[in-house]
mmCIF file of C-alpha atoms in Angstrom:
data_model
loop_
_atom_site.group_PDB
_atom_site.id
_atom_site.type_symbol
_atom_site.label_atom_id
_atom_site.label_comp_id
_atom_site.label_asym_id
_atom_site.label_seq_id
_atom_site.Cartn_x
_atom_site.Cartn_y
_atom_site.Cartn_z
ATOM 1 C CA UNK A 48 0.000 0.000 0.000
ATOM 2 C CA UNK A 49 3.214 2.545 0.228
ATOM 3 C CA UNK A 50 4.050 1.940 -3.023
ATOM 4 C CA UNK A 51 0.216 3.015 -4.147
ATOM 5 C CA UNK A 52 -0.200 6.133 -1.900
ATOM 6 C CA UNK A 53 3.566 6.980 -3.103
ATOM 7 C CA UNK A 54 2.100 6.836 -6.765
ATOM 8 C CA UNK A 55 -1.003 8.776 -5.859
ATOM 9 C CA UNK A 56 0.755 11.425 -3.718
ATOM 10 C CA UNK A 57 3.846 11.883 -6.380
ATOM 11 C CA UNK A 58 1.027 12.044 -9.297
ATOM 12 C CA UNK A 59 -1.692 14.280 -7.436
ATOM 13 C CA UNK A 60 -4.202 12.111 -9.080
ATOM 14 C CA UNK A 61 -7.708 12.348 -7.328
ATOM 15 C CA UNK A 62 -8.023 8.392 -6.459
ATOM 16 C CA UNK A 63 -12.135 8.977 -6.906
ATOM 17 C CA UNK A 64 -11.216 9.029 -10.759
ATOM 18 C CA UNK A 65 -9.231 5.440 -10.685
ATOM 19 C CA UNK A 66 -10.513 2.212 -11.480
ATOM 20 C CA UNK A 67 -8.286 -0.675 -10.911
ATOM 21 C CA UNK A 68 -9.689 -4.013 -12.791
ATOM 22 C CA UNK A 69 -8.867 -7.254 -11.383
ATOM 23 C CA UNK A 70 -9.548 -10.382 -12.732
ATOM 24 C CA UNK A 71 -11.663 -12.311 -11.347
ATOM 25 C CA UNK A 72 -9.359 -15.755 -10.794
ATOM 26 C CA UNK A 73 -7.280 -12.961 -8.970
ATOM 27 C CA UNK A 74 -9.682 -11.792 -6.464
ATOM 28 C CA UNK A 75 -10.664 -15.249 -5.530
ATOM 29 C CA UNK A 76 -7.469 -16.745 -4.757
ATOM 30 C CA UNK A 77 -5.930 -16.447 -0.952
ATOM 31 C CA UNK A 78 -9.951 -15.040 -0.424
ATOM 32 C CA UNK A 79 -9.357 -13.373 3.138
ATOM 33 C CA UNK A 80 -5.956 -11.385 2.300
ATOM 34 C CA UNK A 81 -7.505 -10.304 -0.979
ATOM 35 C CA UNK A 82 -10.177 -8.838 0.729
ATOM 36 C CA UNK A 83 -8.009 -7.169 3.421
ATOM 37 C CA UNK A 84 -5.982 -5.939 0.154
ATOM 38 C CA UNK A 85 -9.754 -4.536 -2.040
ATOM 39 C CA UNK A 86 -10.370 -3.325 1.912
ATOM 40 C CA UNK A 87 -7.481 -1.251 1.595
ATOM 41 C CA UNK A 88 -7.530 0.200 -1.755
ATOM 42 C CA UNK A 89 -11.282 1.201 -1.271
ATOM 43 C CA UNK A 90 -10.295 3.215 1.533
ATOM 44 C CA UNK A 91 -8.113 5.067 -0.443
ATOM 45 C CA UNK A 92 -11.646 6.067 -2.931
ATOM 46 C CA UNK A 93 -10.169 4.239 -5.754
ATOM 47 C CA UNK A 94 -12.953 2.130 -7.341
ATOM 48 C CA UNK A 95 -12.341 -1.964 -7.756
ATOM 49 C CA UNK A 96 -13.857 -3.923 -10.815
ATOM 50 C CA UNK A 97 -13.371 -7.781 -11.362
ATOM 51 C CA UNK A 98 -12.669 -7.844 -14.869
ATOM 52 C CA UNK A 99 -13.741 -11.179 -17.378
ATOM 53 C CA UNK A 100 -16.328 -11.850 -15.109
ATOM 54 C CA UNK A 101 -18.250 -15.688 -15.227
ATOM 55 C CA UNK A 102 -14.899 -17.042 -16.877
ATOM 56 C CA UNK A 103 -13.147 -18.127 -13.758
ATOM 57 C CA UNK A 104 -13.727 -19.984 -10.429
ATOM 58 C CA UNK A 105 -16.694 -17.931 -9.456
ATOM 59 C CA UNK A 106 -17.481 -17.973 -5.344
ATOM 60 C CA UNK A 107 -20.892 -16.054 -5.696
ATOM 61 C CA UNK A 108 -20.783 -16.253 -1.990
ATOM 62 C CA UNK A 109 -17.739 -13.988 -1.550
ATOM 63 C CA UNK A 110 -19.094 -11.394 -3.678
ATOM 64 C CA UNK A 111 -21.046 -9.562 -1.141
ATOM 65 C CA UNK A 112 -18.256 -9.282 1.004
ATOM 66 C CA UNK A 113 -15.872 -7.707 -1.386
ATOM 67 C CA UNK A 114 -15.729 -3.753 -2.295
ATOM 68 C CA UNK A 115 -16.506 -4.119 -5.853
ATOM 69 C CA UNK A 116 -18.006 -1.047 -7.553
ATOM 70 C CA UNK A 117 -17.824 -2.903 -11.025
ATOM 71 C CA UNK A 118 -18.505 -6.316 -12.630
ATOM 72 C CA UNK A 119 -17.374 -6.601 -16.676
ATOM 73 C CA UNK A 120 -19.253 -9.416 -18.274
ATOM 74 C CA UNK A 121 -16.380 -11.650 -20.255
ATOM 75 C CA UNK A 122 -17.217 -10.922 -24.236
ATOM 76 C CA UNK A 123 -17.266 -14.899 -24.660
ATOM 77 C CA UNK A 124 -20.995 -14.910 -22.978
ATOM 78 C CA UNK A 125 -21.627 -11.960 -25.242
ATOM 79 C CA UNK A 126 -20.504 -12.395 -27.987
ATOM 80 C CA UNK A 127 -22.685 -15.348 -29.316
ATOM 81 C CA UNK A 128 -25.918 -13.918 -27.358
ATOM 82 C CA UNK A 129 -29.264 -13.647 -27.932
ATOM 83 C CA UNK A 130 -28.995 -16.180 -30.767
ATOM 84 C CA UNK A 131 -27.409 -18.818 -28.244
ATOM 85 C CA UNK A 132 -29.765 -19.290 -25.364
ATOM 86 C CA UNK A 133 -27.031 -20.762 -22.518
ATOM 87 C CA UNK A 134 -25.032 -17.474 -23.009
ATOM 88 C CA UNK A 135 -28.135 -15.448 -22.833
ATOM 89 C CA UNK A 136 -29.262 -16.858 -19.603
ATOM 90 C CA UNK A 137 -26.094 -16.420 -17.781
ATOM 91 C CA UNK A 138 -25.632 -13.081 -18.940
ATOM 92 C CA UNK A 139 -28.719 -12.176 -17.673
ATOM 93 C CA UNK A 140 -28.219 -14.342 -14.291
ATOM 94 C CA UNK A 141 -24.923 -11.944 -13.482
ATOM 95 C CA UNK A 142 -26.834 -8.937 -14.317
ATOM 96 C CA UNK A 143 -29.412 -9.851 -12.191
ATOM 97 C CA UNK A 144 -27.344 -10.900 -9.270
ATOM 98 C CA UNK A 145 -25.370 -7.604 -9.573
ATOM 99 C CA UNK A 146 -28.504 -5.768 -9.951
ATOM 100 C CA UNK A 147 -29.252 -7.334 -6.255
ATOM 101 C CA UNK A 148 -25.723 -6.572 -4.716
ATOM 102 C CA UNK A 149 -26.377 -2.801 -6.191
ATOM 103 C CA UNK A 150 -22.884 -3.520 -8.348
ATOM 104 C CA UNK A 151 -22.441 -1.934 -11.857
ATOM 105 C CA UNK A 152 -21.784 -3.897 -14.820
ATOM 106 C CA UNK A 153 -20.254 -3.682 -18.207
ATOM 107 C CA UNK A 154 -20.574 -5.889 -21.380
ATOM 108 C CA UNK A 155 -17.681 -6.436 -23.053
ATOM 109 C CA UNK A 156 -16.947 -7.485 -26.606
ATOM 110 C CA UNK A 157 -20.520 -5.989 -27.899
ATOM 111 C CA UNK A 158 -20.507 -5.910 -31.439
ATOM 112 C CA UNK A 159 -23.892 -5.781 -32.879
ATOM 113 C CA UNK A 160 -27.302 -3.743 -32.596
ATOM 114 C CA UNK A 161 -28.757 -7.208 -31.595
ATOM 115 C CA UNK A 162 -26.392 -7.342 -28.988
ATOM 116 C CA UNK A 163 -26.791 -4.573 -27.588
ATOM 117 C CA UNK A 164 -30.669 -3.713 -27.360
ATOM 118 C CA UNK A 165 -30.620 -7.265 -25.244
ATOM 119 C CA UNK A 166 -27.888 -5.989 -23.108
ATOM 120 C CA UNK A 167 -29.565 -2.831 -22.718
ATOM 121 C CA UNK A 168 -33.380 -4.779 -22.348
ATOM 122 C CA UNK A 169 -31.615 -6.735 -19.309
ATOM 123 C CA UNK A 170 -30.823 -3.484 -17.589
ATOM 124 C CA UNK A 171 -26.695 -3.216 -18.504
ATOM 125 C CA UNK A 172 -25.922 0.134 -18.223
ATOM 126 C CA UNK A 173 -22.605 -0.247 -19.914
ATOM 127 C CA UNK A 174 -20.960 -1.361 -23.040
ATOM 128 C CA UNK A 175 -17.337 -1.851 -24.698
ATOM 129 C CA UNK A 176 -16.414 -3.321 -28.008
ATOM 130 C CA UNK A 177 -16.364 -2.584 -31.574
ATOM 131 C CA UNK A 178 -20.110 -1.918 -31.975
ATOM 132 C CA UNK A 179 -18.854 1.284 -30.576
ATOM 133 C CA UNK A 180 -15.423 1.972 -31.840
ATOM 134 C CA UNK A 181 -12.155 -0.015 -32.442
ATOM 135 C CA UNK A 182 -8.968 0.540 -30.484
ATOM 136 C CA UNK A 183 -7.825 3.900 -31.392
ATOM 137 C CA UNK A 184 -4.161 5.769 -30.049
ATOM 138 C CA UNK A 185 -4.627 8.063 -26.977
ATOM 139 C CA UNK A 186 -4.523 11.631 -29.623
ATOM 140 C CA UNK A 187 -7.096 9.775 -32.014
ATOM 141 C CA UNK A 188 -9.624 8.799 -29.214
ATOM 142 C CA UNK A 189 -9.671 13.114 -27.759
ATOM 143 C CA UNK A 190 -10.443 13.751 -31.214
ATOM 144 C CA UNK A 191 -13.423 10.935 -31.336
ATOM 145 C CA UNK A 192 -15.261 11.522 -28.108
ATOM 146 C CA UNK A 193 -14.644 15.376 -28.534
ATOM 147 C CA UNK A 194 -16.636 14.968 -31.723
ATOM 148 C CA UNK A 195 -19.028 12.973 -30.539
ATOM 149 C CA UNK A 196 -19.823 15.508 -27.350
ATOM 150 C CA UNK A 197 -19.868 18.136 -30.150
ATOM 151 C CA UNK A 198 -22.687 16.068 -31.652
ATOM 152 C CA UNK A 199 -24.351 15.625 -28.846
ATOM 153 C CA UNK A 200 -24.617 19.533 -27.479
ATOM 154 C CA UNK A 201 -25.738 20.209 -31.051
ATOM 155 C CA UNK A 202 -28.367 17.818 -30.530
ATOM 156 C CA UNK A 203 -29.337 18.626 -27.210
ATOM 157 C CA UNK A 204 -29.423 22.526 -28.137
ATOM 158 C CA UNK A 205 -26.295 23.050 -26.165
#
């Protein structure tokens, strides 16, 4: 934990505006230091997600005692849903559990308008994959989203 408040402290970053992702195989081994660990962190404001969610050795039951802000839905349950039925039910089983445990979640690997009106249907509130852009350099992706927020004002009447 030095070595992360030296890195905060040295950079000035506000730790409200970090999200550390953790995979999920990760956050379930060596279960009660982990959590002293996620403990820690969240103390210091800095959000916690469990990234490739449903992929590893999931202990549902440890869930609601770590300090997750964030589950990210691994792309191989979305990717093939709604035509496959097994993927469609267990991505809408984790989004209803973390509905339940009040925990965010994001889809990724969404690629297509079919994917994403179910996503969005089951209540996801977030998205990530090509659907909505490919990987882009760091000068490129300013230039996109200050576009799109352009767009959007426009829109809005802003």
């Amino acid at each position: 934990m030095a070595r992360l408040d030296g890195v905060l402290r040295r950079s000035g970053f506000d730790p409200g505006l970090l999200e550390l992702e953790l995979t999920e195989n990760l956050v379930m081994e060596k279960s009660e230091e982990t959590l002293l660990t996620l403990i820690d962190i969240k103390a210091r404001g800095i959000k916690l997600a469990i990234d490739d969610f449903g992929t590893g050795y999931s202990m549902l039951s440890y869930l609601k005692h770590f300090p997750i802000d964030r589950l990210k839905i691994d792309r191989s349950f979305v990717q093939d849903i709604p035509m496959y039925a097994d993927d469609a039910a267990i991505t809408e089983a984790i989004l209803a559990m973390a509905r339940s445990l009040r925990i965010k979640v994001i889809a990724e690997g969404v690629e297509t308008c079919e994917q994403l009106a179910f996503l969005k249907d089951r209540g996801c509130q977030e998205g990530q994959g090509y659907y909505f852009s490919r990987p882009m350099p760091a000068d490129a992706a300013a230039e996109f989203l200050s576009g799109r927020f352009r767009c959007r004002n426009l829109l809005e009447g802003g």
